[in-house]
Short mmCIF file of C-alpha atoms in Angstrom, two decimals:
data_model
loop_
_atom_site.label_atom_id
_atom_site.label_comp_id
_atom_site.label_asym_id
_atom_site.label_seq_id
_atom_site.Cartn_x
_atom_site.Cartn_y
_atom_site.Cartn_z
CA MET A 1 -0.36 -39.58 -87.04
CA ALA A 2 -0.86 -42.94 -88.72
CA GLY A 3 -4.46 -43.42 -89.81
CA GLU A 4 -5.13 -39.94 -91.25
CA TRP A 5 -6.51 -41.72 -94.39
CA LEU A 6 -9.29 -43.23 -92.27
CA PRO A 7 -12.75 -41.70 -91.76
CA PRO A 8 -13.09 -39.32 -88.78
CA LYS A 9 -14.74 -41.90 -86.51
CA ALA A 10 -12.06 -44.48 -87.28
CA ARG A 11 -9.33 -41.90 -86.68
CA ARG A 12 -10.76 -41.20 -83.23
CA ILE A 13 -10.65 -44.89 -82.40
CA VAL A 14 -7.05 -45.15 -83.60
CA ARG A 15 -6.05 -42.14 -81.49
CA ARG A 16 -7.83 -43.62 -78.50
CA ASP A 17 -5.87 -46.86 -78.92
CA PHE A 18 -2.65 -44.88 -79.16
CA TRP A 19 -3.25 -42.96 -75.94
CA ILE A 20 -4.46 -46.06 -74.10
CA ALA A 21 -1.14 -47.70 -74.93
CA VAL A 22 1.09 -44.64 -74.41
CA GLY A 23 -0.73 -42.77 -71.62
CA PRO A 24 0.00 -45.05 -68.62
CA PRO A 25 3.74 -45.33 -69.45
CA LEU A 26 3.96 -41.55 -69.77
CA LEU A 27 2.33 -41.18 -66.37
CA LEU A 28 4.79 -43.71 -64.95
CA VAL A 29 7.74 -41.77 -66.37
CA ALA A 30 6.30 -38.54 -64.98
CA ALA A 31 5.91 -40.17 -61.58
CA ALA A 32 9.54 -41.35 -61.71
CA PHE A 33 10.60 -37.82 -62.62
CA GLY A 34 8.61 -36.36 -59.72
CA VAL A 35 10.01 -38.85 -57.21
CA THR A 36 13.54 -38.15 -58.45
CA LEU A 37 13.07 -34.39 -58.11
CA PHE A 38 11.95 -34.93 -54.54
CA PHE A 39 15.32 -36.46 -53.66
CA VAL A 40 17.52 -34.20 -55.82
CA LYS A 41 18.82 -31.09 -54.13
CA PRO A 42 18.20 -27.79 -55.93
CA ALA A 43 20.97 -25.89 -57.63
CA PRO A 44 23.54 -24.51 -55.17
CA PRO A 45 23.16 -20.86 -54.15
CA LYS A 46 25.56 -18.37 -55.65
CA LYS A 47 26.13 -16.59 -52.36
CA ILE A 48 27.28 -17.90 -48.98
CA THR A 49 28.22 -16.24 -45.70
CA MET A 50 31.37 -16.92 -43.70
CA ALA A 51 31.77 -16.02 -40.03
CA ILE A 52 35.28 -15.11 -38.89
CA ALA A 53 36.93 -13.75 -35.77
CA PRO A 54 39.49 -11.23 -37.10
CA ASP A 55 41.91 -11.72 -34.19
CA GLU A 56 41.98 -15.51 -34.35
CA GLY A 57 44.28 -17.69 -36.43
CA GLY A 58 44.74 -15.50 -39.49
CA SER A 59 41.11 -16.01 -40.48
CA ARG A 60 40.84 -12.53 -42.02
CA TYR A 61 43.63 -13.33 -44.49
CA TYR A 62 42.18 -16.74 -45.29
CA ALA A 63 38.72 -15.26 -45.86
CA ARG A 64 40.12 -12.85 -48.48
CA ARG A 65 41.79 -15.75 -50.30
CA TYR A 66 38.56 -17.74 -50.24
CA GLN A 67 36.66 -14.78 -51.67
CA GLU A 68 39.07 -14.51 -54.61
CA ILE A 69 38.99 -18.22 -55.43
CA LEU A 70 35.23 -18.72 -55.02
CA LYS A 71 34.59 -15.73 -57.25
CA ARG A 72 36.23 -17.61 -60.13
CA SER A 73 33.46 -20.21 -59.80
CA GLY A 74 30.71 -17.62 -59.69
CA VAL A 75 30.13 -17.86 -55.93
CA THR A 76 30.11 -14.74 -53.77
CA LEU A 77 31.48 -15.05 -50.25
CA ASP A 78 30.17 -12.53 -47.72
CA VAL A 79 32.36 -12.21 -44.63
CA ARG A 80 30.73 -11.58 -41.27
CA GLN A 81 33.02 -10.58 -38.41
CA THR A 82 32.25 -11.86 -34.93
CA ASN A 83 33.78 -11.69 -31.45
CA GLY A 84 35.32 -15.17 -31.54
CA SER A 85 35.01 -18.89 -32.26
CA LEU A 86 32.10 -19.35 -29.84
CA ALA A 87 30.19 -16.65 -31.69
CA ASN A 88 31.03 -18.35 -34.98
CA VAL A 89 29.60 -21.66 -33.80
CA ARG A 90 26.47 -19.90 -32.59
CA ALA A 91 26.10 -18.11 -35.95
CA LEU A 92 26.25 -21.47 -37.75
CA ALA A 93 23.76 -23.10 -35.39
CA GLU A 94 21.28 -20.22 -35.71
CA GLY A 95 21.59 -19.91 -39.49
CA GLY A 96 23.43 -16.60 -39.43
CA ALA A 97 26.31 -18.06 -41.45
CA ASP A 98 26.90 -20.96 -43.80
CA VAL A 99 30.57 -21.61 -43.02
CA ALA A 100 33.07 -20.38 -40.45
CA PHE A 101 36.65 -20.63 -39.25
CA VAL A 102 36.66 -21.99 -35.72
CA GLN A 103 39.52 -22.87 -33.42
CA SER A 104 39.63 -26.60 -32.64
CA GLY A 105 38.55 -27.47 -29.14
CA THR A 106 35.99 -24.68 -29.04
CA ALA A 107 32.80 -25.95 -27.47
CA GLY A 108 29.50 -24.43 -28.45
CA GLN A 109 25.77 -25.12 -28.53
CA SER A 110 25.31 -26.18 -32.15
CA GLY A 111 22.19 -28.32 -31.76
CA GLY A 112 23.72 -30.85 -34.13
CA HIS A 113 23.52 -28.43 -37.07
CA VAL A 114 27.28 -27.91 -37.42
CA LEU A 115 29.69 -30.22 -39.25
CA SER A 116 33.40 -30.06 -39.92
CA LEU A 117 34.94 -29.86 -43.37
CA GLY A 118 38.34 -30.48 -41.83
CA SER A 119 41.27 -28.66 -40.26
CA VAL A 120 43.05 -26.15 -42.46
CA ALA A 121 46.08 -24.82 -40.53
CA TYR A 122 48.07 -24.93 -37.32
CA VAL A 123 47.46 -21.88 -35.15
CA PRO A 124 49.85 -22.20 -32.18
CA LEU A 125 49.22 -20.81 -28.74
CA TRP A 126 51.77 -18.13 -27.91
CA VAL A 127 52.15 -17.18 -24.28
CA PHE A 128 54.22 -14.02 -23.84
CA TYR A 129 55.04 -12.86 -20.32
CA ARG A 130 57.28 -10.56 -18.33
CA GLY A 131 59.63 -11.54 -15.54
CA ALA A 132 61.70 -14.61 -14.76
CA VAL A 133 61.66 -17.68 -17.00
CA ILE A 134 58.81 -20.11 -16.29
CA GLU A 135 58.13 -23.61 -17.64
CA ASP A 136 54.36 -23.92 -17.64
CA VAL A 137 51.14 -21.92 -17.58
CA ARG A 138 50.57 -23.03 -13.98
CA ASP A 139 53.45 -20.73 -13.06
CA LEU A 140 51.25 -17.79 -14.11
CA LYS A 141 49.02 -18.29 -11.09
CA GLY A 142 48.19 -15.00 -9.43
CA ARG A 143 49.14 -12.90 -12.46
CA ARG A 144 47.17 -10.48 -14.65
CA ILE A 145 46.68 -12.31 -17.94
CA ALA A 146 45.05 -11.03 -21.15
CA VAL A 147 43.12 -13.89 -22.74
CA GLY A 148 40.88 -12.17 -25.31
CA GLY A 149 37.14 -11.58 -25.46
CA ALA A 150 34.57 -13.70 -23.70
CA GLU A 151 33.54 -15.47 -26.94
CA SER A 152 37.03 -15.98 -28.34
CA GLY A 153 38.64 -19.36 -28.90
CA THR A 154 41.79 -17.98 -27.28
CA ARG A 155 40.01 -17.40 -23.99
CA ALA A 156 38.41 -20.85 -24.13
CA LEU A 157 41.79 -22.51 -24.65
CA ALA A 158 43.50 -20.37 -22.00
CA ALA A 159 40.81 -21.19 -19.46
CA THR A 160 41.13 -24.90 -20.22
CA LEU A 161 44.91 -24.96 -19.81
CA LEU A 162 44.96 -22.76 -16.70
CA ALA A 163 42.23 -24.86 -15.11
CA ALA A 164 44.15 -28.04 -15.88
CA GLY A 165 47.16 -26.56 -14.05
CA GLY A 166 45.10 -25.17 -11.17
CA ALA A 167 46.00 -21.58 -12.03
CA ASP A 168 42.60 -20.21 -13.05
CA LYS A 169 41.28 -19.21 -9.62
CA PRO A 170 41.90 -15.86 -7.87
CA PRO A 171 44.16 -14.10 -7.36
CA THR A 172 44.74 -14.93 -11.06
CA GLU A 173 42.97 -12.34 -13.24
CA LEU A 174 41.78 -13.29 -16.74
CA LEU A 175 41.38 -10.00 -18.57
CA PRO A 176 39.10 -9.70 -21.67
CA ILE A 177 41.56 -7.48 -23.54
CA GLU A 178 41.80 -7.71 -27.34
CA ARG A 179 45.09 -8.64 -28.99
CA GLU A 180 46.51 -5.27 -30.05
CA ALA A 181 45.64 -3.60 -26.77
CA ALA A 182 47.00 -6.55 -24.80
CA ILE A 183 50.35 -6.43 -26.61
CA GLU A 184 50.73 -2.72 -25.88
CA GLN A 185 49.87 -3.20 -22.22
CA LEU A 186 52.35 -6.08 -21.97
CA LYS A 187 55.10 -3.93 -23.43
CA LYS A 188 54.29 -1.18 -20.91
CA GLY A 189 54.24 -3.64 -18.01
CA GLU A 190 50.56 -3.01 -17.23
CA ILE A 191 49.79 -6.75 -17.46
CA ASP A 192 51.93 -9.82 -16.76
CA ALA A 193 51.11 -12.14 -19.68
CA VAL A 194 49.09 -12.45 -22.85
CA PHE A 195 47.68 -15.52 -24.60
CA ILE A 196 47.59 -15.28 -28.41
CA VAL A 197 46.47 -17.85 -30.98
CA SER A 198 48.03 -17.02 -34.34
CA PRO A 199 50.00 -18.57 -37.23
CA ALA A 200 53.77 -18.65 -36.77
CA GLU A 201 54.16 -16.55 -39.92
CA ALA A 202 52.36 -13.54 -38.38
CA PRO A 203 54.81 -10.56 -38.37
CA PHE A 204 53.67 -9.31 -34.95
CA ILE A 205 54.58 -12.68 -33.39
CA GLN A 206 58.12 -12.41 -34.71
CA LYS A 207 58.43 -8.81 -33.51
CA LEU A 208 57.08 -9.62 -30.05
CA THR A 209 59.48 -12.56 -29.71
CA ALA A 210 62.38 -10.18 -30.30
CA THR A 211 61.10 -7.52 -27.89
CA PRO A 212 63.49 -7.03 -24.90
CA GLY A 213 61.98 -7.83 -21.51
CA ILE A 214 59.28 -10.12 -22.96
CA GLN A 215 59.63 -13.90 -22.76
CA LEU A 216 57.98 -16.59 -24.91
CA LEU A 217 56.79 -19.56 -22.87
CA SER A 218 58.24 -22.95 -23.88
CA PHE A 219 55.82 -25.70 -22.80
CA GLN A 220 57.98 -28.23 -20.99
CA ARG A 221 54.96 -30.49 -20.44
CA ALA A 222 53.69 -30.24 -24.03
CA ASP A 223 53.45 -34.04 -24.37
CA ALA A 224 51.08 -34.18 -21.41
CA TYR A 225 48.84 -31.45 -22.83
CA VAL A 226 48.67 -33.20 -26.20
CA ARG A 227 47.67 -36.47 -24.53
CA ARG A 228 45.01 -34.77 -22.41
CA PHE A 229 43.57 -32.66 -25.24
CA PRO A 230 43.53 -34.52 -28.61
CA TYR A 231 42.84 -31.36 -30.60
CA LEU A 232 46.32 -30.02 -29.67
CA SER A 233 49.62 -30.77 -31.39
CA LYS A 234 53.21 -30.32 -30.23
CA PHE A 235 55.86 -28.38 -32.15
CA VAL A 236 59.41 -27.28 -31.53
CA LEU A 237 60.21 -23.83 -32.86
CA PRO A 238 63.92 -24.01 -33.74
CA ARG A 239 66.39 -21.48 -32.41
CA GLY A 240 66.88 -18.56 -34.81
CA VAL A 241 63.99 -19.51 -37.10
CA PHE A 242 62.53 -15.99 -37.02
CA ASP A 243 65.82 -14.16 -37.48
CA LEU A 244 69.05 -16.06 -37.99
CA ALA A 245 71.20 -12.93 -37.80
CA ALA A 246 69.70 -11.74 -34.53
CA ASP A 247 69.22 -15.31 -33.24
CA VAL A 248 65.45 -14.97 -32.61
CA PRO A 249 64.34 -16.92 -30.72
CA ALA A 250 67.50 -17.42 -28.72
CA SER A 251 66.67 -21.08 -27.95
CA ASP A 252 64.35 -23.85 -29.08
CA VAL A 253 60.76 -23.19 -28.01
CA THR A 254 58.21 -25.96 -27.49
CA LEU A 255 54.70 -24.94 -28.53
CA ILE A 256 51.27 -26.52 -28.39
CA SER A 257 48.85 -25.77 -31.17
CA PRO A 258 45.18 -26.15 -31.92
CA THR A 259 44.10 -26.03 -35.55
CA ALA A 260 41.87 -23.69 -37.46
CA SER A 261 38.86 -25.74 -38.57
CA LEU A 262 36.50 -25.03 -41.43
CA LEU A 263 32.97 -25.67 -40.17
CA ALA A 264 29.70 -25.60 -42.08
CA ARG A 265 25.99 -25.98 -41.48
CA ASP A 266 24.62 -29.46 -42.02
CA ASP A 267 22.32 -28.15 -44.78
CA LEU A 268 25.12 -26.67 -46.88
CA HIS A 269 24.70 -27.75 -50.49
CA PRO A 270 27.00 -30.72 -51.26
CA ALA A 271 28.36 -29.01 -54.38
CA LEU A 272 29.41 -26.00 -52.29
CA ALA A 273 30.99 -28.30 -49.69
CA TYR A 274 33.19 -29.84 -52.38
CA LEU A 275 33.98 -26.40 -53.80
CA LEU A 276 35.04 -25.17 -50.35
CA LEU A 277 37.22 -28.25 -49.85
CA ARG A 278 38.92 -27.60 -53.20
CA THR A 279 39.42 -23.99 -52.18
CA ALA A 280 40.86 -25.07 -48.84
CA THR A 281 43.32 -27.31 -50.67
CA GLU A 282 44.44 -24.43 -52.88
CA VAL A 283 44.85 -22.05 -49.93
CA HIS A 284 46.26 -24.30 -47.21
CA SER A 285 48.20 -27.11 -48.93
CA SER A 286 51.51 -25.24 -49.22
CA ALA A 287 54.27 -25.76 -46.67
CA GLY A 288 54.68 -23.30 -43.82
CA MET A 289 56.84 -22.76 -40.78
CA LEU A 290 55.02 -25.60 -38.99
CA ALA A 291 52.97 -27.39 -41.64
CA LYS A 292 54.39 -29.73 -44.25
CA MET A 293 53.49 -29.64 -47.93
CA ARG A 294 49.92 -30.94 -48.51
CA GLU A 295 49.40 -31.57 -44.80
CA PHE A 296 46.21 -29.48 -44.93
CA PRO A 297 43.30 -29.61 -45.26
CA ALA A 298 43.01 -32.73 -43.15
CA ALA A 299 40.44 -34.74 -41.22
CA ARG A 300 41.68 -33.86 -37.72
CA GLU A 301 39.88 -33.70 -34.41
CA ALA A 302 37.81 -30.52 -34.32
CA GLY A 303 35.11 -31.27 -31.75
CA PHE A 304 32.47 -31.62 -34.50
CA PRO A 305 31.59 -34.61 -36.73
CA LEU A 306 33.11 -34.69 -40.20
CA SER A 307 30.62 -34.13 -43.02
CA SER A 308 29.96 -36.96 -45.47
CA GLU A 309 31.30 -34.82 -48.34
CA ALA A 310 34.53 -34.25 -46.42
CA VAL A 311 34.89 -37.97 -45.71
CA ARG A 312 34.56 -38.78 -49.43
CA TYR A 313 36.88 -35.92 -50.38
CA TYR A 314 39.68 -37.08 -48.08
CA GLN A 315 39.25 -40.68 -49.22
CA ALA A 316 38.79 -40.24 -52.98
CA GLY A 317 39.69 -36.63 -53.77
CA VAL A 318 37.80 -34.26 -56.04
CA PRO A 319 34.59 -35.69 -57.59
CA PHE A 320 35.11 -36.87 -61.17
CA LEU A 321 33.07 -34.17 -62.89
CA GLN A 322 34.69 -31.33 -60.95
CA ARG A 323 38.13 -32.49 -62.09
CA TYR A 324 37.42 -31.69 -65.72
CA LEU A 325 34.50 -29.24 -65.80
CA PRO A 326 33.91 -25.76 -64.39
CA PHE A 327 31.93 -25.68 -61.15
CA TRP A 328 28.62 -24.64 -62.73
CA ALA A 329 28.92 -27.20 -65.55
CA ALA A 330 29.90 -30.05 -63.21
CA ASN A 331 26.98 -29.27 -60.93
CA LEU A 332 24.53 -29.10 -63.87
CA VAL A 333 25.69 -32.42 -65.32
CA ASP A 334 25.62 -34.03 -61.89
CA ARG A 335 22.06 -32.93 -61.22
CA LEU A 336 20.87 -33.94 -64.71
CA TRP A 337 22.55 -37.32 -64.32
CA VAL A 338 20.82 -37.97 -61.03
CA ILE A 339 17.50 -36.99 -62.59
CA LEU A 340 17.93 -38.93 -65.84
CA VAL A 341 19.21 -42.24 -64.49
CA PRO A 342 15.93 -43.28 -62.77
CA ILE A 343 13.89 -41.98 -65.70
CA ILE A 344 15.99 -43.94 -68.19
CA ALA A 345 15.69 -46.99 -65.98
CA VAL A 346 11.90 -46.71 -66.37
CA ALA A 347 11.74 -45.38 -69.93
CA VAL A 348 13.99 -47.96 -71.62
CA PRO A 349 11.88 -50.99 -70.62
CA LEU A 350 8.71 -49.06 -71.42
CA GLY A 351 10.15 -48.17 -74.81
CA ARG A 352 10.07 -51.87 -75.63
CA ILE A 353 6.75 -52.64 -73.98
CA VAL A 354 4.67 -49.75 -75.38
CA PRO A 355 5.05 -50.60 -79.11
CA ALA A 356 4.26 -54.24 -78.37
CA LEU A 357 1.24 -53.21 -76.32
CA TYR A 358 -0.04 -50.90 -79.06
CA ARG A 359 0.55 -53.54 -81.72
CA TRP A 360 -1.32 -56.12 -79.67
CA ARG A 361 -4.25 -53.77 -79.12
CA VAL A 362 -4.58 -53.00 -82.84
CA ARG A 363 -4.17 -56.60 -83.93
CA SER A 364 -6.54 -57.92 -81.28
CA ARG A 365 -9.42 -56.22 -83.09
CA VAL A 366 -8.75 -58.51 -86.04
CA PHE A 367 -7.52 -61.60 -84.22
CA ARG A 368 -10.69 -62.04 -82.20
CA TRP A 369 -12.59 -62.71 -85.48
CA TYR A 370 -10.46 -65.78 -86.05
CA GLY A 371 -12.62 -67.46 -83.42
CA ARG A 372 -15.69 -67.20 -85.68
CA LEU A 373 -13.64 -68.31 -88.68
CA LYS A 374 -12.43 -71.36 -86.78
CA GLN A 375 -15.99 -72.16 -85.70
CA ILE A 376 -17.17 -72.16 -89.32
CA GLU A 377 -14.29 -74.44 -90.27
CA LEU A 378 -15.17 -76.93 -87.52
CA GLN A 379 -18.83 -76.96 -88.59
CA LEU A 380 -17.66 -77.62 -92.15
CA GLU A 381 -15.94 -80.78 -90.96
CA GLU A 382 -19.34 -82.14 -89.82
CA ASN A 383 -20.58 -82.45 -93.45
CA PRO A 384 -23.57 -80.11 -93.04
CA ALA A 385 -26.52 -80.04 -95.46
CA ARG A 386 -26.83 -77.50 -98.21
CA PRO A 387 -28.99 -75.01 -96.21
CA LYS A 388 -26.39 -75.07 -93.43
CA LEU A 389 -23.59 -74.47 -95.93
CA GLU A 390 -25.40 -71.46 -97.37
CA GLU A 391 -25.96 -70.09 -93.86
CA MET A 392 -22.24 -70.59 -93.10
CA LEU A 393 -21.33 -68.72 -96.28
CA GLU A 394 -23.55 -65.79 -95.25
CA ARG A 395 -21.90 -65.71 -91.83
CA LEU A 396 -18.50 -65.72 -93.53
CA ASP A 397 -19.50 -62.75 -95.69
CA GLU A 398 -20.77 -60.88 -92.62
CA THR A 399 -17.48 -61.59 -90.83
CA GLU A 400 -15.46 -60.24 -93.74
CA ARG A 401 -17.56 -57.09 -93.93
CA ALA A 402 -17.21 -56.53 -90.18
CA VAL A 403 -13.44 -56.94 -90.26
CA ASN A 404 -13.14 -54.55 -93.20
CA GLN A 405 -14.84 -51.91 -91.04
CA ILE A 406 -12.24 -52.19 -88.26
CA PRO A 407 -10.26 -48.90 -87.97
CA THR A 408 -6.64 -49.91 -88.49
CA PRO A 409 -3.53 -47.71 -88.88
CA LEU A 410 -1.87 -48.05 -92.26
CA ALA A 411 1.18 -49.76 -90.71
CA TYR A 412 -0.99 -52.63 -89.49
CA THR A 413 -3.32 -53.19 -92.51
CA ASP A 414 -1.36 -56.34 -93.36
CA ASN A 415 -3.41 -58.03 -90.64
CA LEU A 416 -6.61 -57.22 -92.53
CA TYR A 417 -5.28 -58.67 -95.76
CA PHE A 418 -4.04 -61.79 -94.06
CA PHE A 419 -7.46 -62.30 -92.51
CA ARG A 420 -9.20 -61.76 -95.87
CA GLU A 421 -6.93 -64.40 -97.40
CA HIS A 422 -7.87 -66.82 -94.66
CA VAL A 423 -11.56 -65.99 -95.16
CA GLU A 424 -11.13 -66.69 -98.85
CA VAL A 425 -9.62 -70.11 -98.07
CA VAL A 426 -12.68 -71.08 -96.01
CA ARG A 427 -15.04 -69.59 -98.61
CA ARG A 428 -13.50 -71.73 -101.34
CA ARG A 429 -13.99 -74.84 -99.23
CA ILE A 430 -17.67 -74.03 -98.67
CA THR A 431 -18.17 -73.19 -102.34
CA ARG A 432 -16.62 -76.49 -103.41
CA ARG A 433 -18.90 -78.33 -101.00
CA LEU A 434 -21.94 -76.56 -102.45
CA SER A 435 -20.79 -77.39 -105.98
CA ASN A 436 -20.41 -81.04 -105.09
CA ASP A 437 -23.92 -81.08 -103.59
CA GLN A 438 -25.36 -79.68 -106.87
CA GLU A 439 -23.63 -82.29 -109.01
CA SER A 440 -24.61 -85.28 -106.87
CA PRO A 441 -28.47 -85.30 -107.64
CA THR A 442 -27.90 -84.89 -111.40
CA ALA A 443 -25.52 -87.77 -111.51
CA GLY A 444 -28.07 -90.00 -109.69
CA ALA A 445 -30.90 -89.15 -112.17
CA ASP A 446 -28.75 -89.95 -115.20
CA ALA A 447 -27.92 -93.32 -113.74
CA LEU A 448 -31.68 -94.20 -113.33
CA ARG A 449 -32.48 -93.26 -116.96
CA ALA A 450 -29.72 -95.48 -118.17
#
C-alpha cells in the first residue's frame, strides 16, 4: 500500500483514510449484489418429473423422446404414470410433478399453480361402434359405451359430448374400461361402442378401422362441436389414407380432435421452460397425418393460461444465448449477466467517485492550512510593526512544521512541496519587510550627522 515509507502512526492514518473512502462504496456494491441475488432465480434443477397417462394421446412415446433429448442437456426426466389427464393436473397442482401431458379441455382443480407451455399434437377422438351406421354420438343413447377410467381425459371428453347431445343419461351406460380391454370387448360384441383419444398414426387405430363389423363414427355435426368447444378442431380423414390397397377407410371420415397440451407448474424454472419448449419443437414440429410441418408446438386453447416464457418463445423464438451455447453455459451466462448488470451500474460511477473522494480527503489535510497562510498574507498588507512581523514569521515556521508532519501517501506528496513553496513566498516577503525596517533607522541617523 502507498505510504509504507511513513512512520507506523502515519501509515495507520493513511490506511484509515483509504478505508473511509473505499469502505462505503464497497458496502453499496455488496448491497446491490445482495438485492440482485434476491431477485435472481437459483440454478435450474437437473431433474424434473413428468406425469403421463399411458393410454392417452401417445404420451408414453413422447415422454421417451423427451427423456432422450433432455439427457443431452444434462437434465434427467423421471416419468410418473397416472390414471389420466385429471390425475396429471392434480399431480401438478399438488407438487407431485413438474410437467405433464394433458388433453385439452380437461378441467381440474389446479389452484392457479398450473400453466400451459402450449399444445404439442392433435389427438383425435375415435368413436368405434357396432351396428348400423350412425351420424352423431347422440345416436349412441341407451348403449354400453367404454369411455376409459374415471380420471381420464377420454372420459371427460366423452361425457361432455354425450351430455351436449342428451345421450349421457340412463339407459346409456358409461363403462370405466381401459383401452385394450375395451377394444377386445368391442370385437367380441360385449359392448356397443368405445371412445378412444389417440394420434392417427397409432397402429391399433388403423387395425381397428379395418376390422369387419366395427364402424368408425364420422361426425356430421363437427362444425357445431368445434364452435361450442374451442379446444376442439375438425379434420377430414381421407378415404384410403390408412391402406390404399385395401381402401381403409372406405370413405372420408370427419373427426373432431382435442390437442395434447404440455402443462407445467407455475414455479418451474424459466430456463427449464425454454428447454422444454425447444424439446417440444424438436419432437412435435414434423408433419403428420393431421398436422402440418411446424404447426406444433403452438399457443392453442388448453384451458390453462399460457406461461410468460411460452408467450415470449412463440413471439421471438429461442432466447439468444440458448441459440449458440449449450444449455448449462447459456444458463450460467444468463444468471451472471443478470447479477453483474446492476453491480456494474453501481460500480462504474463509484469507480470514478472513490479516487476523487480519496484524493480530496488526503489533500484536504494540506489545503486547510492555506487559510492560515492567507491570514498571514492579509496581515502583511496592513504594514505591521517589526514585533508583529517577527511573530508572523514564527507562525509561518510553525505552520510549515505542522504541514510537514501530515501523513501523506507518496503519490500525493506534491501537495506538500507546493505548500512549502507557497510558504517560502510569504516568508521572503516578511523577511524583506524586516530587512527594510532595519535599514530605515540607520539611514535616518546618517542624515542627521550630515
